[in-house]
PDB file of C-alpha atoms in Angstrom:
ATOM      1  CA  MET Q   1      89.787 153.931  22.331  1.00 46.00           C
ATOM      2  CA  ASN Q   2      89.241 150.204  22.774  1.00 70.00           C
ATOM      3  CA  GLU Q   3      87.702 148.804  25.943  1.00 63.00           C
ATOM      4  CA  ARG Q   4      90.884 147.308  27.379  1.00 64.00           C
ATOM      5  CA  LYS Q   5      92.858 150.534  26.971  1.00 68.00           C
ATOM      6  CA  ARG Q   6      90.018 152.572  28.467  1.00 65.00           C
ATOM      7  CA  ILE Q   7      89.961 150.429  31.610  1.00 65.00           C
ATOM      8  CA  LEU Q   8      93.685 149.900  32.071  1.00 66.00           C
ATOM      9  CA  SER Q   9      95.082 153.304  31.106  1.00 64.00           C
ATOM     10  CA  ASN Q  10      95.372 154.490  34.726  1.00 65.00           C
ATOM     11  CA  LEU Q  11      96.545 151.241  36.313  1.00 68.00           C
ATOM     12  CA  ASP Q  12      99.992 149.714  36.700  1.00 72.00           C
ATOM     13  CA  ASN Q  13     100.797 146.113  37.555  1.00 83.00           C
ATOM     14  CA  VAL Q  14      97.880 144.461  35.787  1.00 84.00           C
ATOM     15  CA  LEU Q  15      97.675 140.779  34.901  1.00 83.00           C
ATOM     16  CA  ARG Q  16      95.375 139.996  32.019  1.00 86.00           C
ATOM     17  CA  LEU Q  17      93.602 136.666  32.245  1.00 87.00           C
ATOM     18  CA  THR Q  18      93.192 135.777  28.586  1.00 87.00           C
ATOM     19  CA  PHE Q  19      91.543 132.362  28.592  1.00 84.00           C
ATOM     20  CA  MET Q  20      90.256 129.904  31.136  1.00 86.00           C
ATOM     21  CA  SER Q  21      87.787 127.078  30.704  1.00 88.00           C
ATOM     22  CA  VAL Q  22      86.714 123.853  32.358  1.00 89.00           C
ATOM     23  CA  HIS Q  23      85.805 120.796  30.314  1.00 92.00           C
ATOM     24  CA  THR Q  24      82.053 120.221  30.337  1.00 91.00           C
ATOM     25  CA  GLU Q  25      82.463 116.872  32.134  1.00 94.00           C
ATOM     26  CA  HIS Q  26      84.081 118.680  35.077  1.00 92.00           C
ATOM     27  CA  GLN Q  27      81.932 121.803  35.313  1.00 88.00           C
ATOM     28  CA  ASN Q  28      79.973 122.561  38.502  1.00 90.00           C
ATOM     29  CA  GLN Q  29      82.456 120.572  40.596  1.00 94.00           C
ATOM     30  CA  GLY Q  30      84.536 123.489  41.899  1.00 93.00           C
ATOM     31  CA  VAL Q  31      87.331 123.167  39.342  1.00 94.00           C
ATOM     32  CA  GLY Q  32      86.954 126.741  38.054  1.00 92.00           C
ATOM     33  CA  SER Q  33      86.865 128.087  41.606  1.00 95.00           C
ATOM     34  CA  PHE Q  34      89.958 126.070  42.508  1.00 96.00           C
ATOM     35  CA  MET Q  35      91.855 127.537  39.549  1.00 95.00           C
ATOM     36  CA  MET Q  36      90.669 131.095  40.250  1.00 96.00           C
ATOM     37  CA  GLU Q  37      91.597 130.831  43.925  1.00 96.00           C
ATOM     38  CA  TRP Q  38      95.185 129.939  43.005  1.00 96.00           C
ATOM     39  CA  ILE Q  39      95.378 132.633  40.307  1.00 96.00           C
ATOM     40  CA  CYS Q  40      94.057 135.295  42.707  1.00 96.00           C
ATOM     41  CA  GLN Q  41      96.496 134.230  45.441  1.00 96.00           C
ATOM     42  CA  GLU Q  42      99.397 134.555  43.018  1.00 95.00           C
ATOM     43  CA  ALA Q  43      98.185 137.940  41.767  1.00 95.00           C
ATOM     44  CA  ASP Q  44      97.886 139.185  45.354  1.00 96.00           C
ATOM     45  CA  ARG Q  45     101.299 137.796  46.275  1.00 96.00           C
ATOM     46  CA  HIS Q  46     102.793 139.841  43.439  1.00 94.00           C
ATOM     47  CA  ASN Q  47     100.600 142.890  44.151  1.00 93.00           C
ATOM     48  CA  ARG Q  48      98.895 142.744  40.740  1.00 93.00           C
ATOM     49  CA  HIS Q  49      95.447 143.832  39.639  1.00 93.00           C
ATOM     50  CA  MET Q  50      93.643 141.416  37.322  1.00 94.00           C
ATOM     51  CA  TYR Q  51      91.637 142.150  34.181  1.00 93.00           C
ATOM     52  CA  VAL Q  52      89.471 139.813  32.141  1.00 93.00           C
ATOM     53  CA  LEU Q  53      87.001 140.008  29.276  1.00 91.00           C
ATOM     54  CA  ALA Q  54      84.368 137.577  30.531  1.00 93.00           C
ATOM     55  CA  SER Q  55      81.855 135.613  28.532  1.00 90.00           C
ATOM     56  CA  PRO Q  56      78.300 135.528  29.874  1.00 90.00           C
ATOM     57  CA  ALA Q  57      79.008 132.059  31.293  1.00 88.00           C
ATOM     58  CA  GLY Q  58      82.078 133.273  33.210  1.00 91.00           C
ATOM     59  CA  VAL Q  59      80.753 136.447  34.842  1.00 94.00           C
ATOM     60  CA  HIS Q  60      79.363 134.648  37.917  1.00 94.00           C
ATOM     61  CA  LEU Q  61      82.714 132.989  38.663  1.00 94.00           C
ATOM     62  CA  TYR Q  62      84.645 136.248  38.435  1.00 96.00           C
ATOM     63  CA  LEU Q  63      82.126 138.062  40.647  1.00 97.00           C
ATOM     64  CA  LYS Q  64      82.656 135.335  43.245  1.00 97.00           C
ATOM     65  CA  PHE Q  65      86.346 136.343  43.349  1.00 97.00           C
ATOM     66  CA  ASP Q  66      85.693 140.075  43.786  1.00 96.00           C
ATOM     67  CA  PHE Q  67      86.006 141.137  40.177  1.00 97.00           C
ATOM     68  CA  GLU Q  68      83.923 144.207  39.403  1.00 95.00           C
ATOM     69  CA  THR Q  69      82.144 144.915  36.149  1.00 95.00           C
ATOM     70  CA  VAL Q  70      83.780 147.956  34.572  1.00 91.00           C
ATOM     71  CA  GLY Q  71      82.271 147.861  31.092  1.00 89.00           C
ATOM     72  CA  GLN Q  72      80.576 145.803  28.421  1.00 90.00           C
ATOM     73  CA  VAL Q  73      81.177 145.248  24.719  1.00 84.00           C
ATOM     74  CA  ASP Q  74      78.696 143.829  22.224  1.00 87.00           C
ATOM     75  CA  ALA Q  75      80.733 141.181  20.449  1.00 83.00           C
ATOM     76  CA  GLY Q  76      78.084 140.367  17.874  1.00 84.00           C
ATOM     77  CA  LYS Q  77      77.362 136.910  19.288  1.00 82.00           C
ATOM     78  CA  GLY Q  78      76.755 138.187  22.815  1.00 86.00           C
ATOM     79  CA  VAL Q  79      77.921 140.680  25.371  1.00 91.00           C
ATOM     80  CA  ILE Q  80      81.463 140.465  26.712  1.00 91.00           C
ATOM     81  CA  THR Q  81      81.915 141.949  30.184  1.00 94.00           C
ATOM     82  CA  SER Q  82      85.101 143.812  31.135  1.00 91.00           C
ATOM     83  CA  MET Q  83      85.979 142.944  34.722  1.00 94.00           C
ATOM     84  CA  LEU Q  84      88.674 144.155  37.090  1.00 94.00           C
ATOM     85  CA  ARG Q  85      89.925 142.830  40.413  1.00 95.00           C
ATOM     86  CA  LYS Q  86      92.102 145.166  42.463  1.00 92.00           C
ATOM     87  CA  SER Q  87      95.136 143.683  44.200  1.00 88.00           C
ATOM     88  CA  ARG Q  88      94.919 142.978  47.915  1.00 86.00           C
TER      89      ARG Q  88
END
């Protein structure tokens, strides 16, 4: 069973965040946090859990927004972390 199916098999109403990045010239200026704050507010407004496969560089940001690590996958070029945020 693949990682995503293992994590999501018992949950309904899940949004999957598939890709998010900030241009290198704008990193460490709060842009990623600004985007995640809006995304999380919308997910909560619609009573949705959120799931993401995070790169090593993104894990810290997702932890800041109450995502929990629920698994890891060795992707060959590094570890990808499965993360879940329950709706509020």
